[in-house]
N, CA, C and O atoms as a MOPAC input file, in Angstrom:
PM7 MOZYME 1SCF
protein

 N     -9.89500 1   -20.28600 1     1.06700 1
 C     -9.92200 1   -18.74900 1     1.63500 1
 C     -8.37100 1   -18.18900 1     1.56900 1
 O     -7.74900 1   -18.92500 1     2.33500 1
 N     -7.45900 1   -17.21600 1     0.99800 1
 C     -6.62100 1   -16.60500 1     1.35400 1
 C     -6.35300 1   -15.26500 1     2.03600 1
 O     -6.04700 1   -14.20300 1     1.49300 1
 N     -6.53100 1   -15.53200 1     3.36600 1
 C     -6.48200 1   -14.30000 1     3.89400 1
 C     -5.49700 1   -13.86300 1     4.66800 1
 O     -4.85600 1   -14.58600 1     5.43200 1
 N     -5.27200 1   -12.25800 1     4.45600 1
 C     -3.80100 1   -11.75400 1     4.50400 1
 C     -3.76300 1   -11.43200 1     6.25100 1
 O     -4.60500 1   -10.78600 1     6.87500 1
 N     -2.74800 1   -11.97400 1     6.70100 1
 C     -1.91300 1   -11.90200 1     8.01700 1
 C     -1.21700 1   -10.48300 1     7.88100 1
 O     -0.38700 1   -10.06300 1     7.07500 1
 N     -1.92200 1    -9.83900 1     9.07400 1
 C     -1.15200 1    -8.69300 1    10.08800 1
 C     -0.70200 1    -9.01600 1    10.40300 1
 O     -0.89400 1   -10.20300 1    10.66500 1
 N      0.71900 1    -8.23700 1    10.85900 1
 C      1.68000 1    -7.79500 1    12.42600 1
 C      1.35300 1    -6.81800 1    12.81000 1
 O      1.63500 1    -5.74100 1    12.28300 1
 N      0.65800 1    -6.97900 1    13.85600 1
 C      0.62600 1    -5.68100 1    14.88800 1
 C      1.60400 1    -5.05400 1    15.14300 1
 O      1.93600 1    -5.25400 1    16.31100 1
 N      2.37500 1    -4.24900 1    14.52600 1
 C      3.62200 1    -3.64600 1    15.28600 1
 C      3.21000 1    -2.15800 1    16.29200 1
 O      3.41700 1    -1.86600 1    17.47000 1
 N      2.51300 1    -1.43000 1    15.09600 1
 C      1.60700 1    -0.06400 1    16.15900 1
 C      0.38000 1    -0.11900 1    15.10500 1
 O     -0.38300 1     0.84300 1    15.02200 1
 N      0.23900 1    -1.08900 1    14.42800 1
 C     -0.95400 1    -1.35400 1    13.48700 1
 C     -2.01100 1    -1.71000 1    14.55700 1
 O     -1.73000 1    -1.99000 1    15.72300 1
 N     -2.98200 1    -1.67900 1    14.15100 1
 C     -4.62700 1    -2.49500 1    14.58000 1
 C     -4.63400 1    -3.55100 1    13.35500 1
 O     -3.97800 1    -3.59600 1    12.31500 1
 N     -5.70800 1    -4.43600 1    13.93500 1
 C     -5.64100 1    -5.37400 1    13.00600 1
 C     -7.43800 1    -5.57200 1    12.31000 1
 O     -8.60600 1    -5.71400 1    12.67100 1
 N     -6.57700 1    -5.45500 1    11.10900 1
 C     -8.21400 1    -5.05400 1    10.54000 1
 C     -8.75800 1    -6.45600 1     9.39100 1
 O     -8.06000 1    -7.10400 1     8.61100 1
 N    -10.41600 1    -6.58100 1     9.71100 1
 C    -10.53100 1    -7.81600 1     8.89000 1
 C    -10.03900 1    -7.71500 1     7.30800 1
 O     -9.40000 1    -6.75500 1     6.87800 1
 N    -10.26300 1    -8.36000 1     6.85900 1
 C     -9.77600 1    -8.48900 1     4.85800 1
 C    -10.67700 1    -9.60500 1     4.39900 1
 O    -11.12700 1   -10.52500 1     5.08100 1
 N    -10.82800 1    -9.39600 1     3.32800 1
 C    -11.13000 1   -10.65900 1     2.40300 1
 C    -10.88800 1   -10.70700 1     1.15000 1
 O    -10.19400 1    -9.71700 1     0.91900 1
 N    -11.10800 1   -11.46200 1    -0.09400 1
 C    -10.57200 1   -11.85300 1    -0.75400 1
 C    -11.97400 1   -10.88800 1    -2.10300 1
 O    -13.17500 1   -11.04700 1    -2.32600 1
 N    -11.23100 1   -10.24400 1    -2.48000 1
 C    -11.81800 1    -9.40300 1    -3.50400 1
 C    -10.84900 1    -8.70200 1    -4.74100 1
 O     -9.62200 1    -8.79200 1    -4.68900 1
 N    -11.51100 1    -8.04200 1    -5.78100 1
 C    -11.08300 1    -7.57100 1    -6.99300 1
 C    -11.34900 1    -5.76500 1    -6.77700 1
 O    -12.41300 1    -5.31100 1    -6.35700 1
 N    -10.53800 1    -5.18700 1    -7.03700 1
 C    -10.97000 1    -3.96400 1    -7.07200 1
 C    -10.75900 1    -3.50800 1    -8.67800 1
 O     -9.78100 1    -3.77900 1    -9.37500 1
 N    -12.09400 1    -2.64600 1    -9.11600 1
 C    -11.58000 1    -2.45900 1   -10.18500 1
 C    -10.68500 1    -1.43200 1   -10.40000 1
 O    -11.33200 1    -0.45400 1   -10.02600 1
 N     -9.75900 1    -1.08800 1   -10.71300 1
 C     -8.57900 1     0.10000 1   -10.82800 1
 C     -8.02300 1     0.50900 1   -12.31100 1
 O     -7.80200 1    -0.20100 1   -13.29100 1
 N     -7.86900 1     1.99900 1   -12.10200 1
 C     -7.58400 1     2.39900 1   -13.90100 1
 C     -5.89100 1     1.71700 1   -13.93600 1
 O     -5.18600 1     1.19000 1   -13.07600 1
 N     -5.76000 1     1.94500 1   -14.94500 1
 C     -4.22800 1     1.77600 1   -14.72700 1
 C     -3.38000 1     3.37100 1   -15.00300 1
 O     -3.57000 1     4.03100 1   -16.02500 1
 N     -2.59100 1     3.73000 1   -14.06500 1
 C     -2.08100 1     4.65900 1   -14.23700 1
 C     -1.16200 1     4.71100 1   -12.98300 1
 O     -1.69100 1     4.27300 1   -11.96100 1
 N      0.06100 1     5.14500 1   -12.87300 1
 C      1.06700 1     4.95500 1   -11.88200 1
 C      1.57000 1     6.15300 1   -10.88300 1
 O      1.86600 1     7.19700 1   -11.46500 1
 N      1.66300 1     6.14600 1    -9.89800 1
 C      2.30000 1     7.27500 1    -8.91200 1
 C      3.50400 1     7.60600 1    -9.75100 1
 O      4.10800 1     6.72400 1   -10.36000 1
 N      3.83500 1     8.79700 1    -9.78600 1
 C      5.21000 1     9.28000 1   -10.62100 1
 C      5.51500 1    10.92800 1    -9.53000 1
 O      4.77200 1    11.53200 1    -8.75700 1
 N      6.84200 1    11.15000 1    -9.94500 1
 C      7.12500 1    12.41200 1    -9.64000 1
 C      5.86600 1    13.71000 1    -9.93500 1
 O      5.22400 1    14.58000 1    -9.34500 1
 N      5.99000 1    13.35300 1   -10.72700 1
 C      4.94900 1    14.30100 1   -11.63600 1
 C      3.65600 1    14.21100 1   -11.07600 1
 O      2.81500 1    15.05400 1   -11.38800 1
 N      3.30600 1    13.02600 1   -10.05600 1
 C      1.90700 1    13.36100 1    -9.24400 1
 C      1.74100 1    14.16000 1    -8.35600 1
 O      0.72100 1    14.69200 1    -7.91600 1
 N      3.80600 1    14.31300 1    -7.84100 1
 C      3.70000 1    14.70700 1    -6.38200 1
 C      4.23800 1    14.03100 1    -5.61800 1
 O      4.57200 1    14.41600 1    -4.49800 1
 N      4.49500 1    12.49800 1    -6.22800 1
 C      5.06600 1    11.52400 1    -5.08500 1
 C      6.69400 1    11.45800 1    -4.98500 1
 O      7.53100 1    11.07800 1    -5.80400 1
 N      6.79900 1    11.90900 1    -3.83500 1
 C      8.53700 1    11.79000 1    -3.83000 1
 C      9.22400 1    10.05700 1    -3.70100 1
 O      9.18000 1     9.84200 1    -2.49000 1
 N      9.64100 1     9.15600 1    -4.19300 1
 C      9.96200 1     8.03100 1    -3.78500 1
 C     11.82500 1     7.87300 1    -3.31500 1
 O     12.89100 1     7.75800 1    -3.92000 1
 N     11.18000 1     7.98600 1    -1.35200 1
 C     12.25000 1     7.74500 1    -0.88900 1
 C     12.52500 1     6.10200 1     0.17700 1
 O     11.54100 1     5.44800 1     0.52300 1
 N     13.79300 1     5.71200 1     0.51500 1
 C     13.52700 1     4.68200 1     1.48500 1
 C     13.21700 1     5.51200 1     2.85200 1
 O     13.71100 1     6.63500 1     2.95200 1
 N     12.62300 1     5.12900 1     3.63100 1
 C     12.64900 1     5.22100 1     5.31400 1
 C     13.14700 1     4.24700 1     6.09900 1
 O     13.47500 1     3.16600 1     5.60900 1
 N     13.26100 1     4.50300 1     7.38400 1
 C     13.59200 1     3.53100 1     8.25200 1
 C     12.53400 1     3.07200 1     8.86300 1
 O     12.60400 1     1.96300 1     9.39300 1
 N     11.12100 1     3.96200 1     8.92700 1
 C      9.89300 1     3.55000 1     9.19900 1
 C      9.31200 1     2.30700 1     8.36700 1
 O      8.41800 1     1.61900 1     8.86000 1
 N      9.83300 1     2.03500 1     7.10600 1
 C      9.20800 1     0.83700 1     6.02100 1
 C     10.12500 1     0.17400 1     6.06100 1
 O      9.89400 1    -0.75300 1     5.28500 1
 N     11.70000 1    -0.02900 1     6.78300 1
 C     11.85800 1    -1.11700 1     7.11600 1
 C     11.14800 1    -2.28500 1     8.12200 1
 O     10.62700 1    -1.90600 1     9.17100 1
 N     11.14900 1    -3.85900 1     7.72000 1
 C     10.31100 1    -4.41800 1     8.15000 1
 C     10.26700 1    -6.01600 1     7.84000 1
 O     10.63600 1    -6.57900 1     6.80900 1
 N      9.81500 1    -6.48500 1     8.80300 1
 C      9.67100 1    -8.17600 1     8.17400 1
 C      8.54000 1    -8.07500 1     7.32100 1
 O      8.40300 1    -9.21800 1     6.88500 1
 N      7.54900 1    -7.27200 1     6.77800 1
 C      6.47100 1    -6.95700 1     6.27900 1
 C      7.33000 1    -7.10900 1     4.81000 1
 O      8.41900 1    -6.66400 1     4.44500 1
 N      6.05200 1    -8.16300 1     3.99500 1
 C      6.40400 1    -8.39800 1     2.36700 1
 C      5.72900 1    -7.01400 1     1.95500 1
 O      6.28000 1    -6.46700 1     0.99900 1
 N      4.61400 1    -6.33700 1     2.51500 1
 C      4.17100 1    -5.25400 1     1.48600 1
 C      3.42400 1    -4.48500 1     3.39300 1
 O      3.07600 1    -5.14200 1     4.37400 1
 N      3.44100 1    -2.86600 1     3.19700 1
 C      3.47400 1    -2.42100 1     4.31500 1
 C      2.73100 1    -1.15900 1     3.53700 1
 O      2.83800 1    -0.84700 1     2.35100 1
 N      2.03600 1    -0.60800 1     4.45900 1
 C      1.23400 1     0.91200 1     3.98600 1
 C      1.53000 1     1.39000 1     5.70600 1
 O      1.30000 1     0.78500 1     6.75300 1
 N      2.08500 1     2.63000 1     5.45700 1
 C      2.26300 1     3.54900 1     6.61900 1
 C      1.36800 1     4.87500 1     6.20700 1
 O      1.23900 1     5.65300 1     5.26100 1
 N      0.73600 1     4.58800 1     7.76800 1
 C     -0.09200 1     6.23000 1     8.12900 1
 C      1.00200 1     6.75000 1     9.24100 1
 O      2.03800 1     6.21300 1     9.63300 1
 N      0.25100 1     8.25800 1     9.67900 1
 C      1.12900 1     8.84200 1    10.69200 1
 C      0.90700 1     7.62200 1    12.10800 1
 O      1.91900 1     7.36400 1    12.75900 1
 N     -0.04300 1     7.13500 1    12.38900 1
 C     -0.68600 1     6.37100 1    13.54000 1
 C      0.17800 1     4.88100 1    13.92200 1
 O      0.57800 1     4.39700 1    14.98100 1
 N      0.25000 1     4.32600 1    12.08900 1
 C     -0.38500 1     2.93400 1    12.07300 1
 C      0.54900 1     2.26000 1    10.72600 1
 O      0.45700 1     2.69800 1     9.57900 1
 N      1.54800 1     0.99100 1    11.18000 1
 C      1.77800 1     0.06400 1    10.01400 1
 C      1.08500 1    -0.56800 1     9.70700 1
 O      0.55200 1    -1.05500 1    10.70400 1
 N      0.54100 1    -1.06500 1     8.54000 1
 C     -0.17900 1    -2.40600 1     8.33900 1
 C      0.74500 1    -3.24300 1     7.29100 1
 O      0.92600 1    -2.84000 1     6.14200 1
 N      1.18200 1    -4.17300 1     7.68200 1
 C      1.82500 1    -5.20100 1     7.31000 1
 C      0.92400 1    -6.49700 1     6.75300 1
 O      0.07000 1    -7.12200 1     7.38300 1
 N      1.44700 1    -6.74200 1     5.16500 1
 C      0.66800 1    -8.05900 1     5.00300 1
 C      1.90900 1    -8.93800 1     4.15400 1
 O      2.87300 1    -8.53800 1     3.50200 1
 N      1.44100 1   -10.23300 1     4.46300 1
 C      2.71300 1   -11.19600 1     3.78500 1
 C      2.06800 1   -12.31400 1     3.07200 1
 O      2.63700 1   -13.18500 1     2.41500 1
 N      0.76100 1   -12.16900 1     3.29600 1
 C      0.19100 1   -13.43200 1     2.63100 1
 C     -0.19100 1   -13.27900 1     0.93900 1
 O     -1.00400 1   -12.43100 1     0.57300 1
 N      0.71900 1   -14.50100 1    -0.35200 1
 C      0.45000 1   -13.94500 1    -1.39900 1
 C     -1.21100 1   -14.13300 1    -1.83500 1
 O     -2.01800 1   -14.94900 1    -1.39000 1
 N     -1.38200 1   -13.18900 1    -2.75700 1
 C     -2.61500 1   -12.89700 1    -3.69300 1
 C     -3.49400 1   -11.90500 1    -3.56500 1
 O     -3.15800 1   -10.99900 1    -2.80100 1
 N     -4.14800 1   -11.85200 1    -3.90300 1
 C     -5.10400 1   -10.08200 1    -4.44300 1
 C     -6.32900 1   -10.14900 1    -3.41300 1
 O     -7.34100 1   -10.83500 1    -3.26400 1
 N     -5.75700 1    -9.17600 1    -2.84500 1
 C     -7.06200 1    -9.20100 1    -2.02500 1
 C     -7.45300 1    -7.85000 1    -1.37900 1
 O     -6.41200 1    -7.20000 1    -1.28600 1
 N     -8.55900 1    -7.10300 1    -0.86400 1
 C     -9.01300 1    -6.07100 1    -0.34200 1
 C     -8.19600 1    -5.44000 1     1.09300 1
 O     -8.14800 1    -6.26300 1     2.00700 1
 N     -7.76600 1    -4.53300 1     1.29000 1
 C     -7.11100 1    -3.94200 1     2.43400 1
 C     -7.41800 1    -2.59300 1     3.05900 1
 O     -6.78100 1    -1.61100 1     3.44200 1
 N     -8.76500 1    -3.01400 1     2.98500 1
 C     -8.95500 1    -1.37100 1     3.87000 1
 C    -10.24500 1    -0.74600 1     3.45500 1
 O    -11.10400 1    -1.62500 1     3.38400 1
 N    -10.69200 1     0.38900 1     3.16600 1
 C     -9.56200 1     1.20200 1     2.69800 1
 C     -8.66900 1     1.96000 1     4.05600 1
 O     -8.99500 1     2.32900 1     5.18400 1
 N     -7.57500 1     1.95600 1     3.38100 1
 C     -6.91300 1     2.55900 1     4.46300 1
 C     -6.23200 1     4.15200 1     4.00800 1
 O     -5.56400 1     4.58500 1     3.06900 1
 N     -6.74600 1     4.61700 1     5.07900 1
 C     -6.71000 1     6.45100 1     4.60600 1
 C     -5.79000 1     7.13100 1     5.16200 1
 O     -5.46800 1     6.66600 1     6.25500 1
 N     -5.15300 1     8.18600 1     4.80400 1
 C     -3.83500 1     9.15600 1     5.11900 1
 C     -2.98400 1     8.61800 1     5.32700 1
 O     -2.51300 1     8.59100 1     6.46400 1
 N     -2.31200 1     7.80700 1     4.03900 1
 C     -1.42500 1     6.89800 1     3.69800 1
 C     -0.00100 1     7.86000 1     3.86400 1
 O     -0.20400 1     9.07200 1     3.78900 1
 N      1.09500 1     7.51800 1     4.03200 1
 C      2.19600 1     8.36900 1     4.20600 1
 C      3.67500 1     7.62600 1     3.20800 1
 O      4.60900 1     8.24400 1     2.69600 1
 N      3.45500 1     6.40100 1     3.21000 1
 C      4.68500 1     5.58600 1     2.67500 1
 C      3.52500 1     4.13900 1     2.32700 1
 O      2.53200 1     3.77900 1     2.95800 1
 N      4.22000 1     3.50600 1     0.95000 1
 C      3.64000 1     1.96900 1     0.84100 1
 C      5.33300 1     1.38800 1     0.34600 1
 O      6.04900 1     2.02300 1    -0.42900 1
 N      5.69800 1     0.13600 1     0.96300 1
 C      6.42900 1     0.01400 1     0.78300 1
 C      6.52000 1    -1.80900 1     0.34900 1
 O      5.78000 1    -2.58300 1     0.95700 1
 N      7.30300 1    -2.23600 1    -0.52700 1
 C      7.58500 1    -3.39000 1    -0.87800 1
 C      9.03200 1    -4.36700 1    -0.61300 1
 O      9.97500 1    -4.36300 1    -1.40500 1
 N      8.99700 1    -5.06900 1     0.47500 1
 C     10.03400 1    -5.39300 1     1.12600 1
 C     11.00200 1    -7.22700 1     0.97900 1
 O     11.99800 1    -7.75700 1     1.47100 1
 N      9.39800 1    -7.74700 1    -0.46700 1
 C      9.76000 1    -8.62300 1    -0.66200 1
 C      8.84200 1    -9.06400 1    -1.70800 1
 O      7.63000 1    -9.07100 1    -1.49300 1
 N      9.47600 1    -9.53500 1    -3.14300 1
 C      9.02100 1    -9.88200 1    -4.12700 1
 C      8.36100 1    -8.55900 1    -4.79500 1
 O      9.27800 1    -7.79800 1    -5.10400 1
 N      7.20400 1    -8.06500 1    -5.09600 1
 C      6.92200 1    -7.21900 1    -5.98300 1
 C      5.03800 1    -7.67300 1    -5.56700 1
 O      4.41500 1    -8.65600 1    -5.16600 1
 N      4.77400 1    -6.33600 1    -5.95300 1
 C      3.16700 1    -6.16900 1    -5.87400 1
 C      2.74400 1    -4.87800 1    -6.72200 1
 O      3.50400 1    -3.95800 1    -7.02500 1
 N      1.39200 1    -4.98500 1    -7.04400 1
 C      0.59200 1    -4.25500 1    -7.46900 1
 C     -0.73400 1    -3.92100 1    -6.44800 1
 O     -1.65000 1    -4.69400 1    -6.16600 1
 N     -0.57700 1    -2.80900 1    -6.08200 1
 C     -1.63700 1    -1.97300 1    -5.37500 1
 C     -2.32400 1    -0.52800 1    -5.93100 1
 O     -1.89000 1     0.37600 1    -6.64500 1
 N     -3.66800 1    -0.77400 1    -5.21600 1
 C     -4.25800 1     0.43900 1    -5.98700 1
 C     -4.63200 1     1.91000 1    -4.65500 1
 O     -5.03100 1     1.74700 1    -3.50200 1
 N     -4.35300 1     3.11900 1    -5.29600 1
 C     -4.50000 1     4.10000 1    -4.43800 1
 C     -5.20700 1     5.49300 1    -5.39400 1
 O     -5.23400 1     5.79200 1    -6.58700 1
 N     -5.68000 1     6.04400 1    -4.23200 1
 C     -6.05700 1     7.31200 1    -5.02300 1
 C     -5.77600 1     8.66300 1    -4.10500 1
 O     -5.19200 1     8.68200 1    -3.02100 1
 N     -6.24100 1     9.58700 1    -4.69000 1
 C     -5.76500 1    10.92800 1    -3.99800 1
 C     -6.62900 1    10.93600 1    -2.74000 1
 O     -5.99700 1    11.14000 1    -1.70300 1
 N     -8.08300 1    10.73600 1    -2.60600 1
 C     -8.94300 1    10.63500 1    -1.86400 1
 C    -10.11700 1     9.66200 1    -1.85700 1
 O    -10.51000 1     9.20500 1    -2.93000 1
 N    -10.82200 1     9.24700 1    -0.46600 1
 C    -11.82800 1     8.23800 1    -1.09500 1
 C    -12.74800 1     8.56100 1    -1.70500 1
 O    -13.45300 1     9.55800 1    -1.55200 1
 N    -12.82800 1     7.63900 1    -2.54600 1
 C    -14.55900 1     8.27200 1    -3.50800 1
 C    -14.09400 1     8.21600 1    -4.68800 1
 O    -14.81600 1     7.74300 1    -5.56600 1
 N    -12.37300 1     8.82600 1    -5.10700 1
 C    -12.17500 1     9.18300 1    -6.35500 1
 C    -11.41000 1     8.19600 1    -7.13700 1
 O    -10.65800 1     7.38600 1    -6.59400 1
 N    -11.59900 1     8.26100 1    -8.43300 1
 C    -10.67000 1     7.37500 1    -9.37300 1
 C     -8.99600 1     6.71200 1    -8.87500 1
 O     -8.01600 1     7.41100 1    -8.61700 1
 N     -9.05000 1     5.43600 1    -8.85100 1
 C     -7.89500 1     4.98600 1    -8.24500 1
 C     -6.90900 1     4.51100 1    -9.42300 1
 O     -7.26000 1     4.11200 1   -10.53300 1
 N     -5.89200 1     4.61200 1    -9.04500 1
 C     -4.35400 1     4.16600 1   -10.04600 1
 C     -3.99000 1     2.92500 1    -9.16300 1
 O     -4.20700 1     2.58000 1    -8.00200 1
 N     -3.20800 1     2.31500 1   -10.46500 1
 C     -2.67700 1     1.26900 1    -9.97600 1
 C     -1.04300 1     0.94200 1    -9.90600 1
 O     -0.43000 1     1.00200 1   -10.97200 1
 N     -0.68400 1     0.77400 1    -9.30700 1
 C      0.66900 1     1.23500 1    -9.03300 1
 C      1.72600 1    -0.37200 1    -8.85300 1
 O      1.59100 1    -1.03600 1    -7.82600 1
 N      2.45700 1    -0.70600 1    -9.66700 1
 C      3.63400 1    -1.90000 1    -9.49600 1
 C      4.89800 1    -1.15300 1    -8.89100 1
 O      5.46100 1    -0.06100 1    -8.95500 1
 N      5.02100 1    -2.49800 1    -8.20900 1
 C      6.58700 1    -1.64400 1    -6.77700 1
 C      6.91800 1    -3.07900 1    -6.83500 1
 O      6.13500 1    -3.95600 1    -7.19800 1
 N      8.21300 1    -3.26600 1    -6.42600 1
 C      9.58500 1    -4.11500 1    -6.73300 1
 C     10.33300 1    -4.23800 1    -4.84700 1
 O     10.35100 1    -3.35600 1    -3.98900 1
 N     10.68500 1    -5.20700 1    -4.79500 1
 C     11.17200 1    -4.89800 1    -3.74000 1
 C     12.48600 1    -3.98800 1    -3.61600 1
 O     12.78200 1    -3.33800 1    -2.61300 1
 N     13.42000 1    -4.07100 1    -5.11900 1
 C     14.63000 1    -3.23800 1    -5.03300 1
 C     14.12900 1    -1.86000 1    -5.49800 1
 O     14.97500 1    -1.04500 1    -5.86500 1
 N     12.37300 1    -1.41600 1    -5.52200 1
 C     11.98800 1     0.14800 1    -5.44200 1
 C     12.33800 1     0.53600 1    -4.11300 1
 O     12.48300 1    -0.17900 1    -3.12200 1
 N     12.49800 1     2.25100 1    -4.28300 1
 C     12.23700 1     2.81200 1    -2.89800 1
 C     10.91300 1     2.95200 1    -2.72500 1
 O     10.10500 1     2.79400 1    -3.64000 1
 N     10.56300 1     3.30300 1    -1.36900 1
 C      9.39800 1     3.17500 1    -0.89200 1
 C      8.70400 1     4.49600 1    -1.61900 1
 O      9.35600 1     5.40200 1    -2.14000 1
 N      7.29600 1     4.43100 1    -1.55700 1
 C      6.42900 1     5.25100 1    -2.53100 1
 C      6.09500 1     6.35100 1    -1.16900 1
 O      5.69700 1     5.97100 1    -0.06700 1
 N      6.36000 1     7.74700 1    -1.55200 1
 C      6.22000 1     8.67600 1    -0.22100 1
 C      5.27700 1     9.24900 1    -0.46500 1
 O      5.49400 1     9.79700 1    -1.54500 1
 N      4.11200 1     9.53400 1    -0.06100 1
 C      2.44300 1    10.35700 1    -0.65600 1
 C      2.69200 1    11.38900 1     0.40900 1
 O      1.78400 1    12.22000 1     0.39900 1
 N      3.36500 1    11.56500 1     1.08500 1
 C      3.65100 1    12.95500 1     2.12100 1
 C      2.97300 1    14.04500 1     1.36000 1
 O      2.03800 1    14.71200 1     1.80200 1
 N      3.47800 1    14.16500 1     0.26500 1
 C      3.83100 1    15.70700 1    -0.37800 1
 C      2.31900 1    15.44900 1    -1.37100 1
 O      1.98300 1    16.37500 1    -2.10900 1
 N      1.60800 1    14.38400 1    -1.34100 1
 C      0.42600 1    14.39100 1    -2.19000 1
 C     -0.81000 1    15.22600 1    -1.79500 1
 O     -1.14200 1    14.99000 1    -0.63300 1
 N     -1.43800 1    15.95600 1    -2.29800 1
 C     -2.75900 1    16.68200 1    -2.08100 1
 C     -3.87100 1    15.37300 1    -1.57700 1
 O     -4.01800 1    14.33300 1    -2.21900 1
 N     -4.38800 1    15.61600 1    -0.64600 1
 C     -5.51800 1    15.02200 1     0.05500 1
 C     -5.43600 1    14.37600 1     0.76300 1
 O     -4.45400 1    14.66200 1     1.44900 1
 N     -6.14400 1    13.15700 1     1.25300 1
 C     -6.08600 1    12.20700 1     2.04100 1
 C     -6.04200 1    10.84100 1     1.02900 1
 O     -6.96400 1    10.15300 1     0.59200 1
 N     -4.80400 1    10.76300 1     0.87700 1
 C     -4.27300 1     9.32800 1     0.31200 1
 C     -4.93300 1     7.55300 1     0.86100 1
 O     -4.86700 1     6.99500 1     1.95600 1
 N     -5.38000 1     7.21900 1    -0.12000 1
 C     -6.14000 1     5.80700 1     0.45400 1
 C     -5.11700 1     4.85600 1    -0.63700 1
 O     -4.51000 1     4.98800 1    -1.69900 1
 N     -5.40300 1     3.78500 1     0.46100 1
 C     -4.57800 1     2.46000 1    -0.42600 1
 C     -6.13500 1     1.49100 1    -0.09900 1
 O     -6.95100 1     1.61800 1     0.81400 1
 N     -6.09000 1     0.45000 1    -1.35700 1
 C     -7.47900 1    -0.14800 1    -0.85200 1
 C     -7.50700 1    -1.64000 1    -1.41400 1
 O     -8.46800 1    -2.37900 1    -1.20200 1
 N     -6.39000 1    -2.03100 1    -2.14400 1
 C     -6.20900 1    -3.14600 1    -2.63200 1
 C     -4.63800 1    -3.58800 1    -2.99200 1
 O     -3.70600 1    -2.85800 1    -3.33200 1
 N     -4.66600 1    -5.01200 1    -2.80100 1
 C     -2.80800 1    -5.33000 1    -3.31900 1
 C     -3.36900 1    -6.59900 1    -3.93500 1
 O     -4.38300 1    -7.23800 1    -3.65500 1
 N     -2.33600 1    -6.80400 1    -4.94200 1
 C     -1.90500 1    -8.27500 1    -5.33200 1
 C     -0.46700 1    -8.35600 1    -5.15500 1
 O      0.32100 1    -7.76500 1    -5.89300 1
 N     -0.00800 1    -9.34000 1    -3.84100 1
 C      1.56200 1    -9.23100 1    -3.53500 1
 C      1.84300 1   -10.64800 1    -3.99100 1
 O      1.21400 1   -11.70000 1    -4.11100 1
 N      3.21300 1   -10.14700 1    -4.21300 1
 C      4.04600 1   -11.72300 1    -4.81100 1
 C      5.16200 1   -11.77600 1    -4.14400 1
 O      6.22000 1   -11.68500 1    -4.76700 1
 N      5.15900 1   -11.91600 1    -2.89200 1
 C      6.24100 1   -12.18000 1    -2.27500 1
 C      6.80900 1   -12.85100 1    -2.28400 1
 O      7.80000 1   -12.83000 1    -1.55400 1

């Protein structure tokens, strides 16, 4: 069983299991109201980081797994390798799949209307 390691910077440790969430294939873009900017808050030793106003959730293990749901998402960053993650404007709404590489800037969800949620990742650090 591949369980993600979480590094508790200011984050709480959440239980996670393996699983695949059925996500539709659409990506976040400026047209969706997503600004993409690199921020100091995202710089870390995490391969994949989900940042909320009060926490930073870090994932380093390769694999495909459920990570939440984590609500109130501000930024999503890939700091090593690449990842596909599932996000939605609000919990319970249609999910979108987003591909992000280490060389890409962080996805900034601060200007997105709703309570942005991230709840699944396939990580390739």
